[in-house]
Amino acid sequence: IQDLLKTEIPVFGICLGHQMLALALGGRTAKMHQGHHGANHPVKDHTTGKVEIVSMNHGFAVDADSLPEGVEETHVSLFDGSNCGIALTGRP
């Protein structure tokens, strides 16, 4: 993943892929007190301000406070405020 991030190829990660991207970028993950399981989880998209309803099934989350410079939080759970999306600034 780190080698791929050195290229200009756009990268998109979902669930575990999202967590692995965060780790490859220098962020951390943490075990959630209570994981997200099943459908109908409201997630806010910070880039549009819209709320999306998604299906989730995970017990770990990216620690948004650990994200390095150049990586921003783009999506957050409205249930518990946990990170649900990241993006590299200035990259496709």
Short mmCIF file of N, CA and C in Angstrom, two decimals:
data_model
loop_
_atom_site.label_atom_id
_atom_site.label_comp_id
_atom_site.label_asym_id
_atom_site.label_seq_id
_atom_site.Cartn_x
_atom_site.Cartn_y
_atom_site.Cartn_z
N ILE A 1 0.84 -1.19 0.00
CA ILE A 1 0.00 0.00 0.00
C ILE A 1 0.88 1.25 0.00
N GLN A 2 1.93 1.23 0.79
CA GLN A 2 2.81 2.41 0.85
C GLN A 2 3.46 2.68 -0.50
N ASP A 3 3.86 1.64 -1.23
CA ASP A 3 4.43 1.83 -2.57
C ASP A 3 3.39 2.41 -3.52
N LEU A 4 2.16 1.93 -3.45
CA LEU A 4 1.09 2.44 -4.30
C LEU A 4 0.81 3.91 -4.01
N LEU A 5 0.89 4.29 -2.75
CA LEU A 5 0.63 5.68 -2.37
C LEU A 5 1.69 6.65 -2.90
N LYS A 6 2.85 6.13 -3.28
CA LYS A 6 3.90 6.97 -3.85
C LYS A 6 3.64 7.30 -5.32
N THR A 7 2.67 6.64 -5.93
CA THR A 7 2.33 6.88 -7.33
C THR A 7 1.20 7.89 -7.43
N GLU A 8 0.79 8.21 -8.62
CA GLU A 8 -0.34 9.10 -8.86
C GLU A 8 -1.63 8.32 -9.10
N ILE A 9 -1.60 7.01 -8.87
CA ILE A 9 -2.78 6.17 -9.07
C ILE A 9 -3.77 6.44 -7.94
N PRO A 10 -5.02 6.79 -8.27
CA PRO A 10 -6.02 6.98 -7.22
C PRO A 10 -6.26 5.67 -6.46
N VAL A 11 -6.41 5.76 -5.15
CA VAL A 11 -6.63 4.59 -4.30
C VAL A 11 -7.90 4.82 -3.50
N PHE A 12 -8.72 3.78 -3.39
CA PHE A 12 -9.98 3.86 -2.66
C PHE A 12 -10.08 2.63 -1.76
N GLY A 13 -10.31 2.83 -0.48
CA GLY A 13 -10.43 1.70 0.44
C GLY A 13 -11.76 1.73 1.17
N ILE A 14 -12.36 0.56 1.29
CA ILE A 14 -13.63 0.42 2.01
C ILE A 14 -13.40 -0.53 3.19
N CYS A 15 -13.94 -0.17 4.34
CA CYS A 15 -13.90 -0.97 5.56
C CYS A 15 -12.45 -1.28 5.95
N LEU A 16 -12.02 -2.54 5.88
CA LEU A 16 -10.65 -2.89 6.26
C LEU A 16 -9.65 -2.18 5.36
N GLY A 17 -9.98 -2.00 4.08
CA GLY A 17 -9.10 -1.27 3.16
C GLY A 17 -8.89 0.17 3.60
N HIS A 18 -9.95 0.80 4.09
CA HIS A 18 -9.87 2.17 4.62
C HIS A 18 -8.95 2.21 5.84
N GLN A 19 -9.07 1.23 6.71
CA GLN A 19 -8.22 1.17 7.90
C GLN A 19 -6.76 0.92 7.52
N MET A 20 -6.53 0.04 6.54
CA MET A 20 -5.16 -0.25 6.09
C MET A 20 -4.53 0.97 5.45
N LEU A 21 -5.31 1.74 4.69
CA LEU A 21 -4.79 2.99 4.11
C LEU A 21 -4.36 3.95 5.21
N ALA A 22 -5.20 4.10 6.22
CA ALA A 22 -4.86 5.00 7.33
C ALA A 22 -3.57 4.56 8.01
N LEU A 23 -3.42 3.27 8.25
CA LEU A 23 -2.20 2.75 8.87
C LEU A 23 -0.99 3.00 7.98
N ALA A 24 -1.13 2.77 6.68
CA ALA A 24 -0.02 2.98 5.74
C ALA A 24 0.39 4.45 5.69
N LEU A 25 -0.54 5.34 5.98
CA LEU A 25 -0.25 6.78 5.96
C LEU A 25 0.30 7.29 7.29
N GLY A 26 0.36 6.41 8.29
CA GLY A 26 0.91 6.80 9.58
C GLY A 26 -0.14 7.01 10.66
N GLY A 27 -1.40 6.76 10.34
CA GLY A 27 -2.47 6.88 11.34
C GLY A 27 -2.55 5.63 12.20
N ARG A 28 -3.50 5.64 13.13
CA ARG A 28 -3.71 4.50 14.02
C ARG A 28 -5.16 4.05 13.94
N THR A 29 -5.38 2.79 14.32
CA THR A 29 -6.74 2.29 14.50
C THR A 29 -6.89 1.88 15.96
N ALA A 30 -8.13 1.79 16.41
CA ALA A 30 -8.39 1.39 17.79
C ALA A 30 -9.64 0.53 17.84
N LYS A 31 -9.64 -0.42 18.77
CA LYS A 31 -10.82 -1.26 18.96
C LYS A 31 -11.95 -0.39 19.50
N MET A 32 -13.12 -0.53 18.91
CA MET A 32 -14.27 0.27 19.33
C MET A 32 -14.89 -0.35 20.58
N HIS A 33 -15.44 0.49 21.45
CA HIS A 33 -16.14 0.00 22.64
C HIS A 33 -17.30 -0.89 22.22
N GLN A 34 -18.03 -0.43 21.23
CA GLN A 34 -19.15 -1.19 20.67
C GLN A 34 -19.06 -1.01 19.16
N GLY A 35 -18.82 -2.09 18.44
CA GLY A 35 -18.66 -2.00 16.99
C GLY A 35 -19.93 -1.60 16.28
N HIS A 36 -19.81 -1.42 14.99
CA HIS A 36 -20.96 -1.11 14.13
C HIS A 36 -21.31 -2.38 13.36
N HIS A 37 -22.54 -2.83 13.50
CA HIS A 37 -22.96 -4.06 12.83
C HIS A 37 -24.37 -3.88 12.28
N GLY A 38 -24.54 -4.21 11.00
CA GLY A 38 -25.86 -4.15 10.39
C GLY A 38 -26.07 -2.91 9.54
N ALA A 39 -27.29 -2.70 9.16
CA ALA A 39 -27.64 -1.62 8.22
C ALA A 39 -28.13 -0.38 8.95
N ASN A 40 -28.37 0.65 8.16
CA ASN A 40 -28.98 1.90 8.63
C ASN A 40 -28.14 2.67 9.64
N HIS A 41 -26.89 2.88 9.30
CA HIS A 41 -26.00 3.71 10.11
C HIS A 41 -25.86 5.07 9.42
N PRO A 42 -26.22 6.17 10.09
CA PRO A 42 -26.08 7.48 9.46
C PRO A 42 -24.62 7.96 9.52
N VAL A 43 -24.12 8.39 8.37
CA VAL A 43 -22.75 8.87 8.24
C VAL A 43 -22.79 10.23 7.57
N LYS A 44 -22.11 11.22 8.15
CA LYS A 44 -22.07 12.56 7.56
C LYS A 44 -20.85 12.69 6.66
N ASP A 45 -21.09 13.17 5.44
CA ASP A 45 -20.04 13.47 4.48
C ASP A 45 -19.65 14.93 4.68
N HIS A 46 -18.45 15.17 5.21
CA HIS A 46 -18.01 16.55 5.47
C HIS A 46 -17.80 17.35 4.19
N THR A 47 -17.56 16.67 3.07
CA THR A 47 -17.30 17.39 1.82
C THR A 47 -18.57 17.96 1.21
N THR A 48 -19.72 17.31 1.47
CA THR A 48 -20.99 17.79 0.90
C THR A 48 -21.97 18.26 1.97
N GLY A 49 -21.76 17.86 3.22
CA GLY A 49 -22.69 18.18 4.29
C GLY A 49 -23.88 17.24 4.35
N LYS A 50 -23.94 16.29 3.43
CA LYS A 50 -25.07 15.36 3.38
C LYS A 50 -24.88 14.20 4.35
N VAL A 51 -26.02 13.63 4.78
CA VAL A 51 -26.01 12.44 5.61
C VAL A 51 -26.39 11.26 4.72
N GLU A 52 -25.58 10.22 4.78
CA GLU A 52 -25.81 9.02 3.99
C GLU A 52 -26.11 7.87 4.94
N ILE A 53 -27.00 6.98 4.54
CA ILE A 53 -27.31 5.80 5.34
C ILE A 53 -26.54 4.63 4.74
N VAL A 54 -25.72 3.98 5.57
CA VAL A 54 -24.84 2.92 5.07
C VAL A 54 -24.96 1.67 5.94
N SER A 55 -24.48 0.56 5.39
CA SER A 55 -24.38 -0.69 6.13
C SER A 55 -22.95 -0.83 6.64
N MET A 56 -22.78 -1.21 7.88
CA MET A 56 -21.43 -1.34 8.46
C MET A 56 -21.30 -2.67 9.19
N ASN A 57 -20.05 -3.16 9.27
CA ASN A 57 -19.76 -4.35 10.04
C ASN A 57 -18.28 -4.34 10.41
N HIS A 58 -17.93 -3.64 11.48
CA HIS A 58 -16.54 -3.58 11.92
C HIS A 58 -16.46 -3.31 13.42
N GLY A 59 -15.33 -3.70 13.99
CA GLY A 59 -15.10 -3.51 15.41
C GLY A 59 -13.91 -2.61 15.71
N PHE A 60 -13.24 -2.12 14.66
CA PHE A 60 -12.12 -1.19 14.81
C PHE A 60 -12.43 0.07 14.01
N ALA A 61 -11.84 1.18 14.41
CA ALA A 61 -12.04 2.45 13.69
C ALA A 61 -10.71 3.19 13.59
N VAL A 62 -10.60 4.02 12.57
CA VAL A 62 -9.43 4.88 12.41
C VAL A 62 -9.51 5.99 13.46
N ASP A 63 -8.40 6.23 14.14
CA ASP A 63 -8.31 7.33 15.11
C ASP A 63 -8.03 8.61 14.32
N ALA A 64 -9.05 9.43 14.14
CA ALA A 64 -8.92 10.64 13.31
C ALA A 64 -7.85 11.59 13.86
N ASP A 65 -7.66 11.61 15.17
CA ASP A 65 -6.64 12.49 15.76
C ASP A 65 -5.22 12.06 15.42
N SER A 66 -5.06 10.82 14.96
CA SER A 66 -3.72 10.32 14.63
C SER A 66 -3.34 10.54 13.17
N LEU A 67 -4.26 11.06 12.37
CA LEU A 67 -3.98 11.23 10.95
C LEU A 67 -2.92 12.31 10.74
N PRO A 68 -1.94 12.03 9.89
CA PRO A 68 -0.87 13.01 9.67
C PRO A 68 -1.33 14.18 8.81
N GLU A 69 -0.49 15.20 8.73
CA GLU A 69 -0.76 16.34 7.87
C GLU A 69 -0.93 15.84 6.44
N GLY A 70 -1.90 16.41 5.74
CA GLY A 70 -2.17 16.00 4.36
C GLY A 70 -3.23 14.93 4.24
N VAL A 71 -3.74 14.45 5.38
CA VAL A 71 -4.83 13.47 5.38
C VAL A 71 -5.96 14.07 6.20
N GLU A 72 -7.15 14.13 5.60
CA GLU A 72 -8.28 14.73 6.31
C GLU A 72 -9.43 13.75 6.48
N GLU A 73 -10.16 13.93 7.55
CA GLU A 73 -11.36 13.14 7.80
C GLU A 73 -12.47 13.65 6.88
N THR A 74 -13.10 12.75 6.13
CA THR A 74 -14.16 13.16 5.21
C THR A 74 -15.54 12.67 5.64
N HIS A 75 -15.60 11.58 6.39
CA HIS A 75 -16.88 11.00 6.80
C HIS A 75 -16.82 10.62 8.27
N VAL A 76 -17.94 10.82 8.97
CA VAL A 76 -17.99 10.52 10.40
C VAL A 76 -19.34 9.91 10.74
N SER A 77 -19.32 8.92 11.66
CA SER A 77 -20.55 8.28 12.12
C SER A 77 -21.34 9.25 12.99
N LEU A 78 -22.62 9.35 12.73
CA LEU A 78 -23.47 10.20 13.57
C LEU A 78 -23.94 9.45 14.82
N PHE A 79 -23.66 8.15 14.91
CA PHE A 79 -23.97 7.41 16.12
C PHE A 79 -22.96 7.71 17.23
N ASP A 80 -21.67 7.67 16.89
CA ASP A 80 -20.66 7.81 17.94
C ASP A 80 -19.49 8.72 17.57
N GLY A 81 -19.53 9.36 16.41
CA GLY A 81 -18.48 10.27 16.01
C GLY A 81 -17.22 9.61 15.48
N SER A 82 -17.26 8.28 15.31
CA SER A 82 -16.07 7.59 14.82
C SER A 82 -15.82 7.89 13.35
N ASN A 83 -14.56 7.78 12.96
CA ASN A 83 -14.16 8.07 11.58
C ASN A 83 -14.67 7.00 10.64
N CYS A 84 -15.20 7.44 9.51
CA CYS A 84 -15.71 6.52 8.48
C CYS A 84 -15.12 6.80 7.11
N GLY A 85 -14.27 7.81 6.99
CA GLY A 85 -13.67 8.11 5.69
C GLY A 85 -12.54 9.11 5.81
N ILE A 86 -11.53 8.94 4.95
CA ILE A 86 -10.39 9.85 4.90
C ILE A 86 -10.06 10.16 3.45
N ALA A 87 -9.32 11.23 3.24
CA ALA A 87 -8.83 11.58 1.90
C ALA A 87 -7.48 12.26 2.04
N LEU A 88 -6.66 12.06 1.03
CA LEU A 88 -5.39 12.78 0.95
C LEU A 88 -5.66 14.11 0.28
N THR A 89 -5.26 15.19 0.91
CA THR A 89 -5.48 16.51 0.32
C THR A 89 -4.55 16.69 -0.87
N GLY A 90 -5.06 17.28 -1.93
CA GLY A 90 -4.25 17.54 -3.10
C GLY A 90 -3.97 16.33 -3.97
N ARG A 91 -4.68 15.24 -3.76
CA ARG A 91 -4.49 14.02 -4.56
C ARG A 91 -5.82 13.57 -5.13
N PRO A 92 -5.77 12.86 -6.27
CA PRO A 92 -7.04 12.34 -6.83
C PRO A 92 -7.63 11.25 -5.96
#
